[in-house]
Amino acid sequence: MKLATWNVNSLNVRLGHVLDWLQANPVDALCLQELKLPDDKFPHEVLRAAGYHACWAGQKTYNGVAILSKTPPLDIQRNIPGYEDEQQRIIAATLTGPDGKPVRVVSAYCPNGQAVGSDKYAYKLDWFQALRGWLDEEIVRHPDLAILGDYNVAPADEDVHDPEAWAGGILVSDPERQAFRDLLELGFRDTFRLFDQPPRTFSWWDYRRLGFRRNAGLRIDHILATQDLAARCRECTVDKTPRGWEKPSDHAPVVATFHTA
DNA sequence: ATGGCGTACACCGTACGA
């Protein structure tokens, strides 16, 4: 079973890339972030024609998340239960694995935080705390649970192209990294780090200053899996290919492959 | 030290991302 995540930075602009990528990478589920479109503009018909069911939580201009899946999404949950938030950053659904076992999948667009110490930074940390509280319950209900998305946190210096330049800043500050570790401590693994990986593997590169060409990036898009699910993970990779296409998203897809029982 | 680029909304510039 293959699960993937991709911050597309506008599904309107990137629909062609999504379809092309799915054609070449027919994953079982693809979590999307930053749709930047309202619910009624979600292109569910063209995705269905491409072989994918979908559930989504859209919003005009900003945010917005979706799960595209080969099997119909069940028990769809929008937002973090009990956490009042107009920003559409979470959607969850239960999918059916090739072996018939249910797998709970969450598509997450964690807040950016803008600048350490800002209001948006405080919101980011508060949001992570709410996410942790919810996942602490969700992990009990769903032994096979994966949280895929743009975490807007580079967990370690090896996930940063220039750790000295970024030290203490947004996306790498200690409280943000602690919030990420707090999620792991619930019983999740960062599937990317289950394996030997090429050094300087990133998932986002700044549009500015030719970030991609210089590989000046960060690894901020992650696939977290419960211990049970992680034990069946065979591979986790970043696909830089679409980052080289014309008018790319600034993020690349991350894909995790799971062995079925 | 700043802004670089890209997207959305809608103004002809601003907000935001990371």
PDB file of C-alpha atoms (C1' of nucleotides) in Angstrom:
ATOM      1  CA  MET A   1       0.000   0.000   0.000  1.00  0.00           C
ATOM      2  CA  LYS A   2       1.345   3.393  -0.973  1.00  0.00           C
ATOM      3  CA  LEU A   3       0.410   6.593   0.827  1.00  0.00           C
ATOM      4  CA  ALA A   4       1.592   9.990  -0.325  1.00  0.00           C
ATOM      5  CA  THR A   5       1.383  13.648   0.631  1.00  0.00           C
ATOM      6  CA  TRP A   6       1.815  16.775  -1.450  1.00  0.00           C
ATOM      7  CA  ASN A   7       1.371  20.452  -0.706  1.00  0.00           C
ATOM      8  CA  VAL A   8       0.240  21.603  -4.134  1.00  0.00           C
ATOM      9  CA  ASN A   9       0.085  25.365  -3.444  1.00  0.00           C
ATOM     10  CA  SER A  10      -3.257  25.859  -5.254  1.00  0.00           C
ATOM     11  CA  LEU A  11      -5.099  22.868  -6.675  1.00  0.00           C
ATOM     12  CA  ASN A  12      -6.513  25.143  -9.382  1.00  0.00           C
ATOM     13  CA  VAL A  13      -3.032  25.765 -10.710  1.00  0.00           C
ATOM     14  CA  ARG A  14      -1.647  22.299  -9.996  1.00  0.00           C
ATOM     15  CA  LEU A  15      -4.508  19.981 -11.020  1.00  0.00           C
ATOM     16  CA  GLY A  16      -2.660  18.976 -14.172  1.00  0.00           C
ATOM     17  CA  HIS A  17       0.433  18.112 -12.163  1.00  0.00           C
ATOM     18  CA  VAL A  18      -1.623  16.069  -9.710  1.00  0.00           C
ATOM     19  CA  LEU A  19      -3.237  14.096 -12.525  1.00  0.00           C
ATOM     20  CA  ASP A  20       0.078  13.573 -14.304  1.00  0.00           C
ATOM     21  CA  TRP A  21       1.754  12.504 -11.085  1.00  0.00           C
ATOM     22  CA  LEU A  22      -1.022  10.052 -10.187  1.00  0.00           C
ATOM     23  CA  GLN A  23      -0.841   8.545 -13.630  1.00  0.00           C
ATOM     24  CA  ALA A  24       2.842   7.835 -13.110  1.00  0.00           C
ATOM     25  CA  ASN A  25       2.433   7.045  -9.403  1.00  0.00           C
ATOM     26  CA  PRO A  26      -0.888   5.290  -8.852  1.00  0.00           C
ATOM     27  CA  VAL A  27      -0.703   5.443  -5.064  1.00  0.00           C
ATOM     28  CA  ASP A  28      -3.550   4.148  -2.918  1.00  0.00           C
ATOM     29  CA  ALA A  29      -3.991   7.548  -1.308  1.00  0.00           C
ATOM     30  CA  LEU A  30      -2.670  11.041  -1.899  1.00  0.00           C
ATOM     31  CA  CYS A  31      -3.103  13.684   0.785  1.00  0.00           C
ATOM     32  CA  LEU A  32      -3.146  17.237  -0.525  1.00  0.00           C
ATOM     33  CA  GLN A  33      -2.567  20.534   1.248  1.00  0.00           C
ATOM     34  CA  GLU A  34      -3.011  24.194   0.340  1.00  0.00           C
ATOM     35  CA  LEU A  35      -5.888  23.619  -2.056  1.00  0.00           C
ATOM     36  CA  LYS A  36      -6.635  27.357  -1.912  1.00  0.00           C
ATOM     37  CA  LEU A  37     -10.153  26.805  -3.196  1.00  0.00           C
ATOM     38  CA  PRO A  38     -13.639  26.628  -1.647  1.00  0.00           C
ATOM     39  CA  ASP A  39     -15.503  23.328  -1.331  1.00  0.00           C
ATOM     40  CA  ASP A  40     -17.693  23.948  -4.366  1.00  0.00           C
ATOM     41  CA  LYS A  41     -14.643  24.424  -6.613  1.00  0.00           C
ATOM     42  CA  PHE A  42     -13.048  21.111  -5.742  1.00  0.00           C
ATOM     43  CA  PRO A  43     -12.534  19.134  -8.994  1.00  0.00           C
ATOM     44  CA  HIS A  44     -13.962  15.863  -7.725  1.00  0.00           C
ATOM     45  CA  GLU A  45     -15.365  14.782 -11.091  1.00  0.00           C
ATOM     46  CA  VAL A  46     -12.088  14.902 -12.976  1.00  0.00           C
ATOM     47  CA  LEU A  47     -10.360  13.129 -10.096  1.00  0.00           C
ATOM     48  CA  ARG A  48     -13.068  10.468 -10.058  1.00  0.00           C
ATOM     49  CA  ALA A  49     -12.558   9.994 -13.779  1.00  0.00           C
ATOM     50  CA  ALA A  50      -8.874   9.450 -12.989  1.00  0.00           C
ATOM     51  CA  GLY A  51      -9.812   6.649 -10.626  1.00  0.00           C
ATOM     52  CA  TYR A  52      -9.831   8.443  -7.293  1.00  0.00           C
ATOM     53  CA  HIS A  53     -12.428   9.058  -4.654  1.00  0.00           C
ATOM     54  CA  ALA A  54     -11.938  12.220  -2.665  1.00  0.00           C
ATOM     55  CA  CYS A  55     -12.881  13.974   0.505  1.00  0.00           C
ATOM     56  CA  TRP A  56     -11.895  17.565   1.119  1.00  0.00           C
ATOM     57  CA  ALA A  57     -12.124  20.546   3.419  1.00  0.00           C
ATOM     58  CA  GLY A  58     -11.774  23.633   1.269  1.00  0.00           C
ATOM     59  CA  GLN A  59     -11.472  27.325   1.972  1.00  0.00           C
ATOM     60  CA  LYS A  60     -11.316  30.367  -0.238  1.00  0.00           C
ATOM     61  CA  THR A  61      -7.811  31.724  -0.883  1.00  0.00           C
ATOM     62  CA  TYR A  62      -5.918  29.887   1.856  1.00  0.00           C
ATOM     63  CA  ASN A  63      -5.363  26.447   3.367  1.00  0.00           C
ATOM     64  CA  GLY A  64      -7.610  23.555   2.380  1.00  0.00           C
ATOM     65  CA  VAL A  65      -6.839  19.827   2.564  1.00  0.00           C
ATOM     66  CA  ALA A  66      -7.992  16.678   0.797  1.00  0.00           C
ATOM     67  CA  ILE A  67      -7.528  12.944   0.633  1.00  0.00           C
ATOM     68  CA  LEU A  68      -7.645  11.238  -2.749  1.00  0.00           C
ATOM     69  CA  SER A  69      -8.048   7.484  -2.482  1.00  0.00           C
ATOM     70  CA  LYS A  70      -8.602   4.362  -4.561  1.00  0.00           C
ATOM     71  CA  THR A  71     -11.155   3.117  -2.030  1.00  0.00           C
ATOM     72  CA  PRO A  72     -14.074   5.231  -0.771  1.00  0.00           C
ATOM     73  CA  PRO A  73     -13.238   7.310   2.284  1.00  0.00           C
ATOM     74  CA  LEU A  74     -15.210   6.302   5.371  1.00  0.00           C
ATOM     75  CA  ASP A  75     -15.882   8.096   8.672  1.00  0.00           C
ATOM     76  CA  ILE A  76     -14.744  11.435   7.273  1.00  0.00           C
ATOM     77  CA  GLN A  77     -13.665  13.952   9.878  1.00  0.00           C
ATOM     78  CA  ARG A  78     -13.003  17.603   9.147  1.00  0.00           C
ATOM     79  CA  ASN A  79     -10.899  19.696  11.522  1.00  0.00           C
ATOM     80  CA  ILE A  80      -9.647  18.789  14.977  1.00  0.00           C
ATOM     81  CA  PRO A  81     -12.705  17.866  17.057  1.00  0.00           C
ATOM     82  CA  GLY A  82     -13.400  20.473  19.697  1.00  0.00           C
ATOM     83  CA  TYR A  83     -10.836  22.936  18.340  1.00  0.00           C
ATOM     84  CA  GLU A  84     -12.547  26.018  16.994  1.00  0.00           C
ATOM     85  CA  ASP A  85     -10.733  27.023  13.807  1.00  0.00           C
ATOM     86  CA  GLU A  86     -11.934  28.649  10.618  1.00  0.00           C
ATOM     87  CA  GLN A  87      -8.761  27.559   8.867  1.00  0.00           C
ATOM     88  CA  GLN A  88      -9.208  24.264   7.038  1.00  0.00           C
ATOM     89  CA  ARG A  89      -6.128  22.284   7.959  1.00  0.00           C
ATOM     90  CA  ILE A  90      -7.277  18.744   8.774  1.00  0.00           C
ATOM     91  CA  ILE A  91      -9.272  16.045   7.095  1.00  0.00           C
ATOM     92  CA  ALA A  92      -9.285  12.408   8.135  1.00  0.00           C
ATOM     93  CA  ALA A  93     -10.841   9.277   6.666  1.00  0.00           C
ATOM     94  CA  THR A  94     -10.685   5.537   7.004  1.00  0.00           C
ATOM     95  CA  LEU A  95      -9.552   3.664   3.901  1.00  0.00           C
ATOM     96  CA  THR A  96      -9.517  -0.010   3.138  1.00  0.00           C
ATOM     97  CA  GLY A  97      -6.103  -1.538   2.558  1.00  0.00           C
ATOM     98  CA  PRO A  98      -5.421  -4.173  -0.125  1.00  0.00           C
ATOM     99  CA  ASP A  99      -5.692  -6.812   2.608  1.00  0.00           C
ATOM    100  CA  GLY A 100      -9.109  -5.492   3.630  1.00  0.00           C
ATOM    101  CA  LYS A 101      -7.810  -3.960   6.842  1.00  0.00           C
ATOM    102  CA  PRO A 102      -8.837  -0.394   7.668  1.00  0.00           C
ATOM    103  CA  VAL A 103      -6.174   2.287   7.641  1.00  0.00           C
ATOM    104  CA  ARG A 104      -6.925   5.678   9.133  1.00  0.00           C
ATOM    105  CA  VAL A 105      -5.392   8.506   7.120  1.00  0.00           C
ATOM    106  CA  VAL A 106      -5.074  12.153   8.136  1.00  0.00           C
ATOM    107  CA  SER A 107      -4.157  14.950   5.746  1.00  0.00           C
ATOM    108  CA  ALA A 108      -2.644  17.800   7.779  1.00  0.00           C
ATOM    109  CA  TYR A 109      -1.619  21.311   6.866  1.00  0.00           C
ATOM    110  CA  CYS A 110       0.081  22.558  10.002  1.00  0.00           C
ATOM    111  CA  PRO A 111       0.353  26.319  10.460  1.00  0.00           C
ATOM    112  CA  ASN A 112       3.388  28.101   9.105  1.00  0.00           C
ATOM    113  CA  GLY A 113       3.909  30.385  12.077  1.00  0.00           C
ATOM    114  CA  GLN A 114       5.362  33.253  10.009  1.00  0.00           C
ATOM    115  CA  ALA A 115       7.919  34.438  12.588  1.00  0.00           C
ATOM    116  CA  VAL A 116       9.076  33.217  15.995  1.00  0.00           C
ATOM    117  CA  GLY A 117       7.197  35.151  18.650  1.00  0.00           C
ATOM    118  CA  SER A 118       4.399  36.354  16.359  1.00  0.00           C
ATOM    119  CA  ASP A 119       0.698  35.781  16.901  1.00  0.00           C
ATOM    120  CA  LYS A 120       0.780  33.215  14.129  1.00  0.00           C
ATOM    121  CA  TYR A 121       3.614  31.443  15.925  1.00  0.00           C
ATOM    122  CA  ALA A 122       1.534  31.227  19.106  1.00  0.00           C
ATOM    123  CA  TYR A 123      -1.346  29.872  17.030  1.00  0.00           C
ATOM    124  CA  LYS A 124       0.972  27.297  15.498  1.00  0.00           C
ATOM    125  CA  LEU A 125       2.097  25.962  18.876  1.00  0.00           C
ATOM    126  CA  ASP A 126      -1.467  25.992  20.204  1.00  0.00           C
ATOM    127  CA  TRP A 127      -2.648  24.158  17.111  1.00  0.00           C
ATOM    128  CA  PHE A 128       0.023  21.470  17.515  1.00  0.00           C
ATOM    129  CA  GLN A 129      -1.081  20.981  21.097  1.00  0.00           C
ATOM    130  CA  ALA A 130      -4.683  20.497  19.958  1.00  0.00           C
ATOM    131  CA  LEU A 131      -3.513  18.080  17.263  1.00  0.00           C
ATOM    132  CA  ARG A 132      -1.589  16.090  19.833  1.00  0.00           C
ATOM    133  CA  GLY A 133      -4.622  15.891  22.130  1.00  0.00           C
ATOM    134  CA  TRP A 134      -6.788  14.601  19.326  1.00  0.00           C
ATOM    135  CA  LEU A 135      -4.227  12.094  18.005  1.00  0.00           C
ATOM    136  CA  ASP A 136      -3.767  10.742  21.505  1.00  0.00           C
ATOM    137  CA  GLU A 137      -7.386   9.581  21.273  1.00  0.00           C
ATOM    138  CA  GLU A 138      -7.299   8.684  17.601  1.00  0.00           C
ATOM    139  CA  ILE A 139      -4.333   6.331  18.038  1.00  0.00           C
ATOM    140  CA  VAL A 140      -6.380   4.225  20.446  1.00  0.00           C
ATOM    141  CA  ARG A 141      -9.232   3.912  17.974  1.00  0.00           C
ATOM    142  CA  HIS A 142      -7.008   3.229  14.989  1.00  0.00           C
ATOM    143  CA  PRO A 143      -3.947   1.013  15.432  1.00  0.00           C
ATOM    144  CA  ASP A 144      -3.076   1.584  11.773  1.00  0.00           C
ATOM    145  CA  LEU A 145      -2.983   5.356  11.591  1.00  0.00           C
ATOM    146  CA  ALA A 146      -0.924   7.634   9.356  1.00  0.00           C
ATOM    147  CA  ILE A 147      -0.644  11.404   9.551  1.00  0.00           C
ATOM    148  CA  LEU A 148       0.550  12.818   6.265  1.00  0.00           C
ATOM    149  CA  GLY A 149       1.121  16.430   5.513  1.00  0.00           C
ATOM    150  CA  ASP A 150       3.013  19.670   5.579  1.00  0.00           C
ATOM    151  CA  TYR A 151       4.113  19.971   9.195  1.00  0.00           C
ATOM    152  CA  ASN A 152       5.998  23.198   8.642  1.00  0.00           C
ATOM    153  CA  VAL A 153       8.684  21.843  10.935  1.00  0.00           C
ATOM    154  CA  ALA A 154      12.136  20.625   9.948  1.00  0.00           C
ATOM    155  CA  PRO A 155      12.706  18.138  12.766  1.00  0.00           C
ATOM    156  CA  ALA A 156      16.513  18.176  12.834  1.00  0.00           C
ATOM    157  CA  ASP A 157      19.452  20.086  11.412  1.00  0.00           C
ATOM    158  CA  GLU A 158      19.991  17.359   8.822  1.00  0.00           C
ATOM    159  CA  ASP A 159      16.601  18.420   7.428  1.00  0.00           C
ATOM    160  CA  VAL A 160      17.875  21.937   6.758  1.00  0.00           C
ATOM    161  CA  HIS A 161      20.119  22.975   3.874  1.00  0.00           C
ATOM    162  CA  ASP A 162      21.876  25.634   5.945  1.00  0.00           C
ATOM    163  CA  PRO A 163      21.298  24.979   9.648  1.00  0.00           C
ATOM    164  CA  GLU A 164      23.410  27.935  10.736  1.00  0.00           C
ATOM    165  CA  ALA A 165      21.442  30.408   8.674  1.00  0.00           C
ATOM    166  CA  TRP A 166      18.129  28.979   9.900  1.00  0.00           C
ATOM    167  CA  ALA A 167      19.127  28.446  13.539  1.00  0.00           C
ATOM    168  CA  GLY A 168      16.364  29.434  15.939  1.00  0.00           C
ATOM    169  CA  GLY A 169      14.126  30.684  13.147  1.00  0.00           C
ATOM    170  CA  ILE A 170      10.665  29.752  12.013  1.00  0.00           C
ATOM    171  CA  LEU A 171      10.240  26.075  11.010  1.00  0.00           C
ATOM    172  CA  VAL A 172      13.269  25.008  13.062  1.00  0.00           C
ATOM    173  CA  SER A 173      12.893  26.701  16.462  1.00  0.00           C
ATOM    174  CA  ASP A 174      13.109  24.532  19.568  1.00  0.00           C
ATOM    175  CA  PRO A 175       9.427  24.864  20.543  1.00  0.00           C
ATOM    176  CA  GLU A 176       8.360  23.812  17.045  1.00  0.00           C
ATOM    177  CA  ARG A 177      10.721  20.840  17.050  1.00  0.00           C
ATOM    178  CA  GLN A 178       9.494  19.938  20.514  1.00  0.00           C
ATOM    179  CA  ALA A 179       5.898  20.027  19.266  1.00  0.00           C
ATOM    180  CA  PHE A 180       6.912  17.607  16.519  1.00  0.00           C
ATOM    181  CA  ARG A 181       8.675  15.313  19.009  1.00  0.00           C
ATOM    182  CA  ASP A 182       5.594  15.458  21.231  1.00  0.00           C
ATOM    183  CA  LEU A 183       3.616  13.917  18.379  1.00  0.00           C
ATOM    184  CA  LEU A 184       6.178  11.153  17.952  1.00  0.00           C
ATOM    185  CA  GLU A 185       6.045  10.404  21.663  1.00  0.00           C
ATOM    186  CA  LEU A 186       2.383   9.482  21.319  1.00  0.00           C
ATOM    187  CA  GLY A 187       3.614   6.433  19.440  1.00  0.00           C
ATOM    188  CA  PHE A 188       4.352   7.605  15.910  1.00  0.00           C
ATOM    189  CA  ARG A 189       7.417   7.111  13.743  1.00  0.00           C
ATOM    190  CA  ASP A 190       8.751   9.468  11.098  1.00  0.00           C
ATOM    191  CA  THR A 191       8.701   6.910   8.288  1.00  0.00           C
ATOM    192  CA  PHE A 192      11.382   8.770   6.335  1.00  0.00           C
ATOM    193  CA  ARG A 193      13.857   8.181   9.153  1.00  0.00           C
ATOM    194  CA  LEU A 194      13.165   4.460   9.370  1.00  0.00           C
ATOM    195  CA  PHE A 195      15.606   4.052   6.499  1.00  0.00           C
ATOM    196  CA  ASP A 196      19.016   5.139   5.345  1.00  0.00           C
ATOM    197  CA  GLN A 197      18.428   8.206   3.229  1.00  0.00           C
ATOM    198  CA  PRO A 198      20.488  10.282   0.847  1.00  0.00           C
ATOM    199  CA  PRO A 199      21.936  13.275   2.699  1.00  0.00           C
ATOM    200  CA  ARG A 200      20.355  16.613   2.015  1.00  0.00           C
ATOM    201  CA  THR A 201      16.941  15.219   1.096  1.00  0.00           C
ATOM    202  CA  PHE A 202      14.326  17.953   1.308  1.00  0.00           C
ATOM    203  CA  SER A 203      10.640  18.352   0.462  1.00  0.00           C
ATOM    204  CA  TRP A 204      10.370  22.114   0.011  1.00  0.00           C
ATOM    205  CA  TRP A 205      12.524  24.621  -1.819  1.00  0.00           C
ATOM    206  CA  ASP A 206      12.014  28.367  -1.906  1.00  0.00           C
ATOM    207  CA  TYR A 207      10.807  29.751  -5.222  1.00  0.00           C
ATOM    208  CA  ARG A 208      13.169  32.623  -4.647  1.00  0.00           C
ATOM    209  CA  ARG A 209      16.933  32.580  -5.106  1.00  0.00           C
ATOM    210  CA  LEU A 210      16.765  29.441  -7.232  1.00  0.00           C
ATOM    211  CA  GLY A 211      16.299  27.331  -4.141  1.00  0.00           C
ATOM    212  CA  PHE A 212      15.571  24.120  -6.022  1.00  0.00           C
ATOM    213  CA  ARG A 213      18.510  24.368  -8.360  1.00  0.00           C
ATOM    214  CA  ARG A 214      20.823  24.921  -5.393  1.00  0.00           C
ATOM    215  CA  ASN A 215      19.002  22.225  -3.377  1.00  0.00           C
ATOM    216  CA  ALA A 216      18.503  24.927  -0.763  1.00  0.00           C
ATOM    217  CA  GLY A 217      15.543  23.276   0.897  1.00  0.00           C
ATOM    218  CA  LEU A 218      13.965  21.943   4.046  1.00  0.00           C
ATOM    219  CA  ARG A 219      12.335  18.643   4.897  1.00  0.00           C
ATOM    220  CA  ILE A 220       9.010  19.769   6.333  1.00  0.00           C
ATOM    221  CA  ASP A 221       6.561  17.332   4.715  1.00  0.00           C
ATOM    222  CA  HIS A 222       6.299  14.121   6.675  1.00  0.00           C
ATOM    223  CA  ILE A 223       4.503  10.807   6.912  1.00  0.00           C
ATOM    224  CA  LEU A 224       4.042   9.715  10.492  1.00  0.00           C
ATOM    225  CA  ALA A 225       2.785   6.217  11.198  1.00  0.00           C
ATOM    226  CA  THR A 226       1.814   4.337  14.325  1.00  0.00           C
ATOM    227  CA  GLN A 227       4.250   1.668  15.504  1.00  0.00           C
ATOM    228  CA  ASP A 228       2.069  -1.101  14.058  1.00  0.00           C
ATOM    229  CA  LEU A 229       1.872   0.530  10.682  1.00  0.00           C
ATOM    230  CA  ALA A 230       5.477   1.713  10.701  1.00  0.00           C
ATOM    231  CA  ALA A 231       6.596  -1.870  11.302  1.00  0.00           C
ATOM    232  CA  ARG A 232       5.228  -2.652   7.848  1.00  0.00           C
ATOM    233  CA  CYS A 233       6.795   0.369   6.144  1.00  0.00           C
ATOM    234  CA  ARG A 234       9.244  -0.654   3.453  1.00  0.00           C
ATOM    235  CA  GLU A 235      10.244   2.648   1.947  1.00  0.00           C
ATOM    236  CA  CYS A 236       9.783   6.392   2.255  1.00  0.00           C
ATOM    237  CA  THR A 237      11.009   8.713  -0.452  1.00  0.00           C
ATOM    238  CA  VAL A 238      10.676  12.251  -1.744  1.00  0.00           C
ATOM    239  CA  ASP A 239       9.814  12.506  -5.423  1.00  0.00           C
ATOM    240  CA  LYS A 240      11.595  15.595  -6.698  1.00  0.00           C
ATOM    241  CA  THR A 241      10.390  15.018 -10.252  1.00  0.00           C
ATOM    242  CA  PRO A 242       7.367  17.360 -10.291  1.00  0.00           C
ATOM    243  CA  ARG A 243       9.397  20.091  -8.603  1.00  0.00           C
ATOM    244  CA  GLY A 244      11.253  20.292 -11.912  1.00  0.00           C
ATOM    245  CA  TRP A 245       8.128  20.629 -14.030  1.00  0.00           C
ATOM    246  CA  GLU A 246       6.900  23.907 -15.441  1.00  0.00           C
ATOM    247  CA  LYS A 247       5.167  26.098 -12.826  1.00  0.00           C
ATOM    248  CA  PRO A 248       5.747  23.631  -9.985  1.00  0.00           C
ATOM    249  CA  SER A 249       4.511  23.661  -6.449  1.00  0.00           C
ATOM    250  CA  ASP A 250       7.295  24.658  -4.077  1.00  0.00           C
ATOM    251  CA  HIS A 251       6.794  21.294  -2.334  1.00  0.00           C
ATOM    252  CA  ALA A 252       7.518  17.792  -3.621  1.00  0.00           C
ATOM    253  CA  PRO A 253       5.440  14.672  -2.939  1.00  0.00           C
ATOM    254  CA  VAL A 254       6.545  12.292  -0.191  1.00  0.00           C
ATOM    255  CA  VAL A 255       5.605   8.642  -0.608  1.00  0.00           C
ATOM    256  CA  ALA A 256       5.611   5.785   1.897  1.00  0.00           C
ATOM    257  CA  THR A 257       5.192   2.149   0.903  1.00  0.00           C
ATOM    258  CA  PHE A 258       3.695  -0.352   3.325  1.00  0.00           C
ATOM    259  CA  HIS A 259       3.845  -4.086   3.170  1.00  0.00           C
ATOM    260  CA  THR A 260       0.452  -5.709   3.663  1.00  0.00           C
ATOM    261  CA  ALA A 261       0.055  -8.380   6.301  1.00  0.00           C
TER     262      ALA A 261
ATOM    263  C1'  DA B   1      19.687  44.241   5.675  1.00  0.00           C
ATOM    264  C1'  DT B   2      16.415  43.415   2.227  1.00  0.00           C
ATOM    265  C1'  DG B   3      14.092  40.878  -1.071  1.00  0.00           C
ATOM    266  C1'  DG B   4      14.147  37.572  -4.293  1.00  0.00           C
ATOM    267  C1'  DC B   5       8.989  34.058  -6.231  1.00  0.00           C
ATOM    268  C1'  DG B   6       4.335  32.486  -6.620  1.00  0.00           C
ATOM    269  C1'  DT B   7      -0.748  32.544  -5.618  1.00  0.00           C
ATOM    270  C1'  DA B   8      -5.177  34.809  -4.554  1.00  0.00           C
ATOM    271  C1'  DC B   9      -8.109  38.733  -4.497  1.00  0.00           C
ATOM    272  C1'  DA B  10      -8.990  42.351  -6.677  1.00  0.00           C
ATOM    273  C1'  DC B  11      -6.178  46.641  -6.749  1.00  0.00           C
ATOM    274  C1'  DC B  12      -3.362  48.035 -10.179  1.00  0.00           C
ATOM    275  C1'  DG B  13      -1.182  46.863  -4.527  1.00  0.00           C
ATOM    276  C1'  DT B  14      -1.484  43.749  -0.309  1.00  0.00           C
ATOM    277  C1'  DA B  15      -1.428  39.406   2.396  1.00  0.00           C
ATOM    278  C1'  DC B  16       0.667  35.260   2.891  1.00  0.00           C
ATOM    279  C1'  DG B  17       3.562  31.368   2.435  1.00  0.00           C
ATOM    280  C1'  DA B  18       8.156  28.932   4.408  1.00  0.00           C
TER     281       DA B  18
END
